Short mmCIF file of C-alpha atoms in Angstrom, two decimals:
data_model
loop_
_atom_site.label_atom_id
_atom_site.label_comp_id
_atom_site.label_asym_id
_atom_site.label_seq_id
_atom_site.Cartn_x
_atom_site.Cartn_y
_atom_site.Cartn_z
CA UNK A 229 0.00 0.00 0.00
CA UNK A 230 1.16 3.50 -0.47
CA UNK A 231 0.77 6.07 2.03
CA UNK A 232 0.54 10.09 2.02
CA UNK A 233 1.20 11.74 5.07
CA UNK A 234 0.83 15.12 6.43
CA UNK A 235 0.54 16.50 10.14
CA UNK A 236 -0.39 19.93 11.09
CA UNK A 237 -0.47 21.84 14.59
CA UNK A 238 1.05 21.36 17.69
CA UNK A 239 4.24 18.58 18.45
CA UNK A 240 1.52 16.31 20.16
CA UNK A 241 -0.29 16.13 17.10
CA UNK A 242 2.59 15.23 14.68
CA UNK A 243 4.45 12.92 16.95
CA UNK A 244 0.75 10.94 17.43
CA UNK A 245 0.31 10.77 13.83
CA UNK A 246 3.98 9.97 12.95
CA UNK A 247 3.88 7.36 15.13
CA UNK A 248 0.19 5.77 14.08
CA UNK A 249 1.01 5.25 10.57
CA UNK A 250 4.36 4.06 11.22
CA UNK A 251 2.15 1.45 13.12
CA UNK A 252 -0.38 0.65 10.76
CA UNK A 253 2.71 0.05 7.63
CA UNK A 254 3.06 -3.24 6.89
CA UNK A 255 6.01 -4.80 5.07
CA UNK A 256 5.74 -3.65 1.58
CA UNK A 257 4.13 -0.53 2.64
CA UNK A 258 5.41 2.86 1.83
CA UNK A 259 5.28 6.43 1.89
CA UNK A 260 5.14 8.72 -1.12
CA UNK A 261 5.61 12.23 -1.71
CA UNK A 262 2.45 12.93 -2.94
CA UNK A 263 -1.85 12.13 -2.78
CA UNK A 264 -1.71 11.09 -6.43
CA UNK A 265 0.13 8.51 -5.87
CA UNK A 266 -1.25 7.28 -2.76
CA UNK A 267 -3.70 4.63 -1.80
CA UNK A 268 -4.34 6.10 0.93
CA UNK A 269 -3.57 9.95 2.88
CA UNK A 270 -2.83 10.38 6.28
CA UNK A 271 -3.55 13.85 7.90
CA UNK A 272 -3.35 14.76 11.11
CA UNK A 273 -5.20 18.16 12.16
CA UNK A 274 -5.45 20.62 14.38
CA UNK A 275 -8.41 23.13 15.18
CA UNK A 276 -6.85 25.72 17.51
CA UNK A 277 -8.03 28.54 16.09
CA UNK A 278 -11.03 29.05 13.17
CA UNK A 279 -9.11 29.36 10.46
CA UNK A 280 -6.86 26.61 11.17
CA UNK A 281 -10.27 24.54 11.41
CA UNK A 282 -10.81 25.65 7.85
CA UNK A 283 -7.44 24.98 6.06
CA UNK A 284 -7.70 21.54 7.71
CA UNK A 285 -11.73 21.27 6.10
CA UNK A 286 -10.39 22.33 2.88
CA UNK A 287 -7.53 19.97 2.79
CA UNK A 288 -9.23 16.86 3.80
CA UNK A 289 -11.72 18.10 1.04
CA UNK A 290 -8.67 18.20 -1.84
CA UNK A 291 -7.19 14.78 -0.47
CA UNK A 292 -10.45 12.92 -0.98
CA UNK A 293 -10.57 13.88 -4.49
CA UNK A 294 -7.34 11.51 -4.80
CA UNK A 295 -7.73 8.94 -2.10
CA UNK A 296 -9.66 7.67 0.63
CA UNK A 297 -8.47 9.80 3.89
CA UNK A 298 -7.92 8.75 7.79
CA UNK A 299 -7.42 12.43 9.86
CA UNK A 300 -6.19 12.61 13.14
CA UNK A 301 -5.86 14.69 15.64
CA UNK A 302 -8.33 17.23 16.94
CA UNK A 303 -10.81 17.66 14.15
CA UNK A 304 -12.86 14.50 14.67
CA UNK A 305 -13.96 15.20 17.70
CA UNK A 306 -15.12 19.16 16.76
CA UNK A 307 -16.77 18.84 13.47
CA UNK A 308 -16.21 14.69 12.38
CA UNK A 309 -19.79 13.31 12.29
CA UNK A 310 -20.45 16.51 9.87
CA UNK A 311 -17.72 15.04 6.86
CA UNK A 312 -17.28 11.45 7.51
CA UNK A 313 -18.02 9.76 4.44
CA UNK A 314 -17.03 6.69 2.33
CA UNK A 315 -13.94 8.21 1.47
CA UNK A 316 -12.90 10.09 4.80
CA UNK A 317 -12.77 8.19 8.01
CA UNK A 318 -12.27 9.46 11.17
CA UNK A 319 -9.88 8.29 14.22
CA UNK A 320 -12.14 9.38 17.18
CA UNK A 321 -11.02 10.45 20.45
CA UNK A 322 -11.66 6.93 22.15
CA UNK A 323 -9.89 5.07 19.14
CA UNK A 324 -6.64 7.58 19.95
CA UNK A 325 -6.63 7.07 23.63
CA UNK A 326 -6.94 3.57 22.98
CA UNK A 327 -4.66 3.91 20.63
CA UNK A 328 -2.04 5.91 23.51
CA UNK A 329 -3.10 2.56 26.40
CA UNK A 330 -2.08 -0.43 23.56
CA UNK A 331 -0.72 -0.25 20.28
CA UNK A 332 1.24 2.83 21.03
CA UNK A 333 3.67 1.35 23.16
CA UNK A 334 4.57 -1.80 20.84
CA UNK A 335 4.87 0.34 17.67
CA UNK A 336 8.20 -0.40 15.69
CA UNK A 337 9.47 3.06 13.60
CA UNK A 338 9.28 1.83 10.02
CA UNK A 339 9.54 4.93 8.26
CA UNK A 340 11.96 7.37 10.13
CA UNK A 341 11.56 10.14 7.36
CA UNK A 342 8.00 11.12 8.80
CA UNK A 343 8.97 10.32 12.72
CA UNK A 344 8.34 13.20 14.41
CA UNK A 345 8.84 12.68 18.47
CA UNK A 346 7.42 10.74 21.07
CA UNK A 347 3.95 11.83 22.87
CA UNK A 348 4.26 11.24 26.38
CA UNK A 349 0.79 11.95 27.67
CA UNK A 350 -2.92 12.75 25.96
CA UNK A 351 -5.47 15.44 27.80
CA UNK A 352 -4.24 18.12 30.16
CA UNK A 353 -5.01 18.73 33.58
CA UNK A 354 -6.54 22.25 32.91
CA UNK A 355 -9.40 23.83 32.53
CA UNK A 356 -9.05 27.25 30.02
CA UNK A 357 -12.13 28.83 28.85
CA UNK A 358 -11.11 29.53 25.38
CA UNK A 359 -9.32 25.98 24.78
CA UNK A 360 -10.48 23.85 22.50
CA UNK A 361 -7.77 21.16 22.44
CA UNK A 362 -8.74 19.94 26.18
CA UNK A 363 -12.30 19.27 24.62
CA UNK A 364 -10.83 17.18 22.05
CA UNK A 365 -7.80 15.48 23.95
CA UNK A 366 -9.80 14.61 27.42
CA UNK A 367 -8.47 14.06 31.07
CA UNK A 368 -5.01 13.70 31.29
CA UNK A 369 -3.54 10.18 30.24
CA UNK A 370 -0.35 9.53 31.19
CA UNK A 371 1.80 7.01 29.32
CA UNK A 372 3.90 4.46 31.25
CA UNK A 373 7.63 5.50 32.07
CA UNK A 374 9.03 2.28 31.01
CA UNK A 375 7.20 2.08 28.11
CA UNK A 376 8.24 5.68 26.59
CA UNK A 377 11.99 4.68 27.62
CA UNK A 378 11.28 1.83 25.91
CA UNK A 379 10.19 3.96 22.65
CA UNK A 380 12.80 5.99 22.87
CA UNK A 381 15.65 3.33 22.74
CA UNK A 382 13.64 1.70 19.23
CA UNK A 383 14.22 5.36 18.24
CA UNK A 384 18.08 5.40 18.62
CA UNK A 385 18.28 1.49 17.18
CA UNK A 386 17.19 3.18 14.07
CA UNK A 387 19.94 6.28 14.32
CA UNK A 388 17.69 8.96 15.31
CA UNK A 389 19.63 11.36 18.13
CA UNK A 390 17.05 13.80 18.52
CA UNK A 391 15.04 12.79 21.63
CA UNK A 392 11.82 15.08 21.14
CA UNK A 393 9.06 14.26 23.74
CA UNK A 394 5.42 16.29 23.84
CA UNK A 395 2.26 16.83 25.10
CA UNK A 396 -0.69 19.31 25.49
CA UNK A 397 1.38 19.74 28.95
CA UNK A 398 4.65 18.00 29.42
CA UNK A 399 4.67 19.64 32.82
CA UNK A 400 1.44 17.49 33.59
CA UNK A 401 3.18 14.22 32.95
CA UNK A 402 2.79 11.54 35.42
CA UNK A 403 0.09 13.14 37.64
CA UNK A 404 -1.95 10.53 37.23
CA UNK A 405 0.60 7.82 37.60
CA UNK A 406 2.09 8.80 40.67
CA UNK A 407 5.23 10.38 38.77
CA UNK A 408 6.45 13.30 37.20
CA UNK A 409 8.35 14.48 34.40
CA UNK A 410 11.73 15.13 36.13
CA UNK A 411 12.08 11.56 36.88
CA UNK A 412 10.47 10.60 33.53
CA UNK A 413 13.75 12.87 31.75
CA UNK A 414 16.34 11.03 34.50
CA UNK A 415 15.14 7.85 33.26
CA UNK A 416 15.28 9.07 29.58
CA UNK A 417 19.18 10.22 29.72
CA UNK A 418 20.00 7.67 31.58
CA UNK A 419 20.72 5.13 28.44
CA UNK A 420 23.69 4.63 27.73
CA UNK A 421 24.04 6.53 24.58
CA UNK A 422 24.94 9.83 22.45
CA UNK A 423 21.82 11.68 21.59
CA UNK A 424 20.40 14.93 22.44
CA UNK A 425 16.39 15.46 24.12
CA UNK A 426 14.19 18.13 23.80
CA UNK A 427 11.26 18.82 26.30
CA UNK A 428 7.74 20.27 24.44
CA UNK A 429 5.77 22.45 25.90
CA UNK A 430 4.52 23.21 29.73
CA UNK A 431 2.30 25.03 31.12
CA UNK A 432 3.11 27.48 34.11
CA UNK A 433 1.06 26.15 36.78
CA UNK A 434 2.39 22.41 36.45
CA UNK A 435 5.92 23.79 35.78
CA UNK A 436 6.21 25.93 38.82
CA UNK A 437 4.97 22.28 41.08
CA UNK A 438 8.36 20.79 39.20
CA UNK A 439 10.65 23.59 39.24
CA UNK A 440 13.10 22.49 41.13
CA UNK A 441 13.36 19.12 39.98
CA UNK A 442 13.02 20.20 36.41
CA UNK A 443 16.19 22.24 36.14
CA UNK A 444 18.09 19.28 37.86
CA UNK A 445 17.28 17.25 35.41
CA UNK A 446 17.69 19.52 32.52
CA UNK A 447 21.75 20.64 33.61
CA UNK A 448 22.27 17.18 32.38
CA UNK A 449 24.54 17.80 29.01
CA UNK A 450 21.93 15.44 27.51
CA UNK A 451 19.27 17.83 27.46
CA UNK A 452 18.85 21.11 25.14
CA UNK A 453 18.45 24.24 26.92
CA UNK A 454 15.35 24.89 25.74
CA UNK A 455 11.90 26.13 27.55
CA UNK A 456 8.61 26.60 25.98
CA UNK A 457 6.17 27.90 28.46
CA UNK A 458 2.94 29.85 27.15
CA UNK A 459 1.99 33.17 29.24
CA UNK A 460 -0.85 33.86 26.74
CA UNK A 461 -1.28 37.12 28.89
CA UNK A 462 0.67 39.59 31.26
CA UNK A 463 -2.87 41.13 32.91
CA UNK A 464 -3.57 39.01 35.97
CA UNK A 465 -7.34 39.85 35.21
CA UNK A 466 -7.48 38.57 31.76
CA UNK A 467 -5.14 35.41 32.89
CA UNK A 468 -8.48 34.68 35.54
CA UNK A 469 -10.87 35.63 32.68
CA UNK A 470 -9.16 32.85 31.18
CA UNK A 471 -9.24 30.75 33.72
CA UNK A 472 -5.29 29.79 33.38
CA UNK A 473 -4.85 28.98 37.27
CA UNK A 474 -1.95 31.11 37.91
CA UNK A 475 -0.39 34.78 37.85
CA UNK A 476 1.97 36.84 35.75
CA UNK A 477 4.72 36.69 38.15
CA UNK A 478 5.00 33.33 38.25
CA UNK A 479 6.00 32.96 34.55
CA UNK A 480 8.32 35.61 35.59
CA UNK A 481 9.57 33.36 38.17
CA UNK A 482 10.20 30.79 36.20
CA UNK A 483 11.83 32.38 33.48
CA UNK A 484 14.06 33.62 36.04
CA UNK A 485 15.06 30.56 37.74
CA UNK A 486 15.85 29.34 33.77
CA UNK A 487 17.90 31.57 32.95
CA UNK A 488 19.85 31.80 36.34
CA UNK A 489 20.77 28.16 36.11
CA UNK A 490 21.06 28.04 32.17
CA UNK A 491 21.96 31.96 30.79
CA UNK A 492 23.14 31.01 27.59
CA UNK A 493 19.38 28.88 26.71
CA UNK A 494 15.89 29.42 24.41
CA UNK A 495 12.64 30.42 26.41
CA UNK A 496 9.82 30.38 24.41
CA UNK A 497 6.16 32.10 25.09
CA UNK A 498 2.81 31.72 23.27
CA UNK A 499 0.42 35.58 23.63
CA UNK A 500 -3.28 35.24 22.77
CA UNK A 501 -4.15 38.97 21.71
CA UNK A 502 -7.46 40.34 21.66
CA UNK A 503 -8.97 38.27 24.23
CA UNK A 504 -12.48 39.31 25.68
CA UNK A 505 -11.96 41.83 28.30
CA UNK A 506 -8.90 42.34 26.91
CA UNK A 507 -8.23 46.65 27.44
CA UNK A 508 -5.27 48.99 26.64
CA UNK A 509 -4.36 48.33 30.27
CA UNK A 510 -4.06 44.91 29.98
CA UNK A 511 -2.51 45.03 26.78
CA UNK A 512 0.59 47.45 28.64
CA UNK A 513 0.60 44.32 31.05
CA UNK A 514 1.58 42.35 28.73
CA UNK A 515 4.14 44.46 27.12
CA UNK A 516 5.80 45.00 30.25
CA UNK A 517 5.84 41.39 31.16
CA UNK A 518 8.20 41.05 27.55
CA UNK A 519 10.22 43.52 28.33
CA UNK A 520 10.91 41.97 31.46
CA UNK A 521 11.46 38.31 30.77
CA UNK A 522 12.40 39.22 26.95
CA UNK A 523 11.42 35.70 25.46
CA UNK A 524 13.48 34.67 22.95
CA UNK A 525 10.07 33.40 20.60
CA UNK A 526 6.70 34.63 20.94
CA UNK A 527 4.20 33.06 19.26
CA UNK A 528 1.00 35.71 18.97
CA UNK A 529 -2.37 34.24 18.19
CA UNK A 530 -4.99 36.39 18.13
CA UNK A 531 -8.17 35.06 20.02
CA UNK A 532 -10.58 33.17 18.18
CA UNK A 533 -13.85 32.01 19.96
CA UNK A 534 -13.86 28.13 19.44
CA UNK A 535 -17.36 26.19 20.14
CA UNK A 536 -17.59 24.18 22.88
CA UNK A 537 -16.03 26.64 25.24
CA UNK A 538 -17.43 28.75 27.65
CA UNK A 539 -15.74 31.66 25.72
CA UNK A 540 -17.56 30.60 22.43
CA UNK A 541 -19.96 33.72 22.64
CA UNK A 542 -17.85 36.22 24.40
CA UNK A 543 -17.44 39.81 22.93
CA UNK A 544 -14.10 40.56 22.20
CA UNK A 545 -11.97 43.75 21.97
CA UNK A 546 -12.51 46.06 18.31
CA UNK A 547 -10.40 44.81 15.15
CA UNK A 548 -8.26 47.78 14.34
CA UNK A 549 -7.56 47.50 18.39
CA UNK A 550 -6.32 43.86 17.74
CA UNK A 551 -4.18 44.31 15.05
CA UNK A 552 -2.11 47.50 16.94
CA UNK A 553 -1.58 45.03 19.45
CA UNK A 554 -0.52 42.28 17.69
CA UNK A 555 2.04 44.55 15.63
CA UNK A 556 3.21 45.68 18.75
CA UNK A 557 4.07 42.31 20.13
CA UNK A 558 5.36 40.93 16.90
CA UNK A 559 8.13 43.85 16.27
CA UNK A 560 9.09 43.67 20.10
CA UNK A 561 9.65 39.68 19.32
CA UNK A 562 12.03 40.75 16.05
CA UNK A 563 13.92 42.91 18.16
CA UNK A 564 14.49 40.71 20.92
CA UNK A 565 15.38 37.54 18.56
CA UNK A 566 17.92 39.88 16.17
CA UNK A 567 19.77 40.99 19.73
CA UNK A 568 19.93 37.73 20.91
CA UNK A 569 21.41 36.20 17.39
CA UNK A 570 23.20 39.21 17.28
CA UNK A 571 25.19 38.55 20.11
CA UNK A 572 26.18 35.08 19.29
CA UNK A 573 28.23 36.22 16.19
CA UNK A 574 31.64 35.39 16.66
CA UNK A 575 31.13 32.54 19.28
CA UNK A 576 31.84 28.97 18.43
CA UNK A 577 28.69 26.91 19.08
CA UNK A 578 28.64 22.85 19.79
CA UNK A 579 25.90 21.48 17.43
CA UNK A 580 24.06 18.88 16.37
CA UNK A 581 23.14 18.50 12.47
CA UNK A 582 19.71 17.32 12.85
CA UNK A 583 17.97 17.83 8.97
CA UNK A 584 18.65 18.80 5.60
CA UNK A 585 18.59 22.27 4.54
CA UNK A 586 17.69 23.98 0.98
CA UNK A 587 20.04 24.48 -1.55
CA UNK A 588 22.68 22.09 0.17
CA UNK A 589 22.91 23.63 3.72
CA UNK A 590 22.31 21.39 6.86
CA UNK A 591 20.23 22.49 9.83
CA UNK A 592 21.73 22.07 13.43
CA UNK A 593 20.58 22.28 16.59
CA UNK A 594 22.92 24.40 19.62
CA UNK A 595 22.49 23.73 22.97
CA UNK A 596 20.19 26.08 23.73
CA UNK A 597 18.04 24.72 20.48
CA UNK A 598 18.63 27.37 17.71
CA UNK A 599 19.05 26.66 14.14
CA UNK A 600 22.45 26.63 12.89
CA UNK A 601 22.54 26.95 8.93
CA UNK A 602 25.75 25.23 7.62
CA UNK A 603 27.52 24.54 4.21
CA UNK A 604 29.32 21.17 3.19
CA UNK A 605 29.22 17.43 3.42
CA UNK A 606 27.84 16.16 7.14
CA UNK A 607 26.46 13.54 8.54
CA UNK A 608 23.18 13.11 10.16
CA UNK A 609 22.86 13.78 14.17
CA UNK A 610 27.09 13.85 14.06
CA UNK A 611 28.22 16.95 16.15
CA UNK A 612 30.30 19.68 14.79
CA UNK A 613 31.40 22.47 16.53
CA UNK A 614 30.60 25.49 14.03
CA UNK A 615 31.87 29.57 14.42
CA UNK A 616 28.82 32.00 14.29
CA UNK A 617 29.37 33.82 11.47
CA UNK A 618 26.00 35.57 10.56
CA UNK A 619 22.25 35.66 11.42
CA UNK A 620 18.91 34.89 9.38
CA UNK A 621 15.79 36.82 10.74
CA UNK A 622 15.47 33.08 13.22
CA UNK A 623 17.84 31.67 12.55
CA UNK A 624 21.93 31.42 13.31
CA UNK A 625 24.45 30.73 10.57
CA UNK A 626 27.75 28.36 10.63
CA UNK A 627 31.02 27.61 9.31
CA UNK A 628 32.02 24.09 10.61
CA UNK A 629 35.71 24.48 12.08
#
């Protein structure tokens, strides 16, 4: 059989649907490069936001004129039972957590070209007004330590060194199982081999219970200096409005501790702008709260009622309003990510070559998780050490010493 495959959204959604069709190839199976030639496409969705619900419609619509379709991820839950059809099935939620308690821990990785990291727990343990992914993902479902150490050694038998492990809420992991994710990333570095992991993201009120622990873990050499944690808002108020269970100061806090223990590292932030409520006040919160923890990314979504929220209906703030806002956040990001690049010119950087690049670069990963653009023959996941010698708009560039 031949197989198209394409994942959109969040890590949790492309690691889960990396790893299900690499379960459901059989010998002779394979992927291809594109739906005409497939049997059968593979797409895993996401429905954060409206328009992201759309592109995913509109896809699924294109890839059934070629093939029949299976989609993942979030969609089938929000609008399934409205396009299932003879040529589009859909994975519900109960077949995926199913899915996460069985087959998930057995699966071999067949196809490495479309593996994509290992999910380490479905659902979340919160409760945001505006979120949309909870609905679809559940109570939190915690896969079993030994099982996801177990994945993860199948993933360096077949040579890949990048250790990527995600979640709605990796800071949730284990809740339910009477552990937690510091011990889960002992466990992890513990083998016995060269390779490099990557945490996904957390969310501040789980991180803060793990703090501690967490940056123990993470000063192993093992682990990239990397932490995304979304703030969504710097306005106490709105972060209640929300209902997002904990204050602006403690993202501060944790930021802080990060980058006391690790100054040379990543910290990433998601912003929701133009929430309901949302006021110029608020909005100067939030500014502030950037230019004091200066986050290396932002991602800035503006808000977008979902149904099935308690949100769904809410009134939010004018347009025009929105889209000052969001400008404002997105040139404070540029200026923060060209300092910080900026000031790595000149330094010689330890990385890892981790992908291909275009026009016969590679793509590796520092310690602290930036892109590295570099020129001539490597080797996949072999580590060079590489001399800064200029800057993309996100992106580092290096000559390989």
């Amino acid at each position: 059989m031949k197989i198209y495959f394409e994942s959109y959204g969040c890590t949790l959604s492309k690691s889960e649907s990396a790893l299900y069709v690499n379960g459901m190839m059989k010998d002779g199976d394979t992927i291809v490069q594109s739906p005409e030639d497939a049997d059968i496409s593979v797409i895993g969705t996401c429905v954060v936001i409206k328009h992201t619900e759309e592109k995913m419609l509109n896809r699924i619509d294109h890839l059934s004129t070629k093939s029949n379709v299976k989609v993942l991820g979030c969609l089938p839950t929000v609008t399934g039972k409205q396009i299932s059809s003879d040529s589009i099935e859909m994975i519900t939620p109960g077949e995926m957590r199913s899915f996460y308690t069985g087959k998930l821990d057995d699966i071999e990785i067949k196809e490495p070209s479309i593996f994509d990291g290992i999910p380490i727990n479905q659902g979340c343990t919160g409760s945001c007004n505006y979120c949309i992914s909870r609905i679809a993902r559940g109570k939190l479902l915690s896969r079993k330590p030994e099982k996801i150490v177990s994945q993860v050694r199948l993933q360096l038998e077949r040579g890949i060194r990048e250790v990527r492990i995600s979640s709605l809420d990796t800071a949730a992991y284990g809740k339910d199982l009477g552990t937690d994710l510091p011990s889960l990333v002992n466990a992890i570095i513990s083998i016995d081999e060269d390779f490099m992991v990557r945490v996904g993201m957390m969310e501040p009120k789980n991180t803060m219970t793990i703090l501690d622990p967490l940056i123990d873990s993470m000063k192993n050499a093992k682990v990239f200096k990397f932490l995304h944690v979304p703030v969504q808002s710097g306005d106490d108020r709105i972060l209640e409005l929300m209902n997002r269970e904990y204050c602006a100061e403690d993202f501060v806090t944790i930021k802080s501790r990060f980058r006391e223990s690790f100054p040379d590292s990543t910290l990433s932030t998601d912003i929701i702008s133009g929430y309901h409520g949302e006021d110029m006040e608020s909005f100067e919160n939030t500014v502030r709260i950037i230019e004091k923890t200066r986050p290396d990314i932002i991602n800035i979504t503006r808000f977008s009622p979902r149904p099935y929220t308690p949100d769904f209906n809410k009134r939010t703030p004018h347009t025009n309003l929105v889209k000052r806002w969001t400008k404002v956040y997105t040139e404070m990001h540029r200026e923060i990510l060209s300092d910080k690049l900026s000031s790595i010119v000149g330094k010689v950087e330890n990385i890892i070559i981790t992908e291909k690049g275009k026009n016969g670069t590679w793509v590796g990963r520092d310690q602290a998780y930036r892109s590295v653009v570099v020129t001539g023959e490597q080797r996949l996941y072999s580590k060079v050490d590489a001399e800064i010698v200029d800057t993309g708009s996100t992106y580092l560039v290096g000559k390989v010493l």
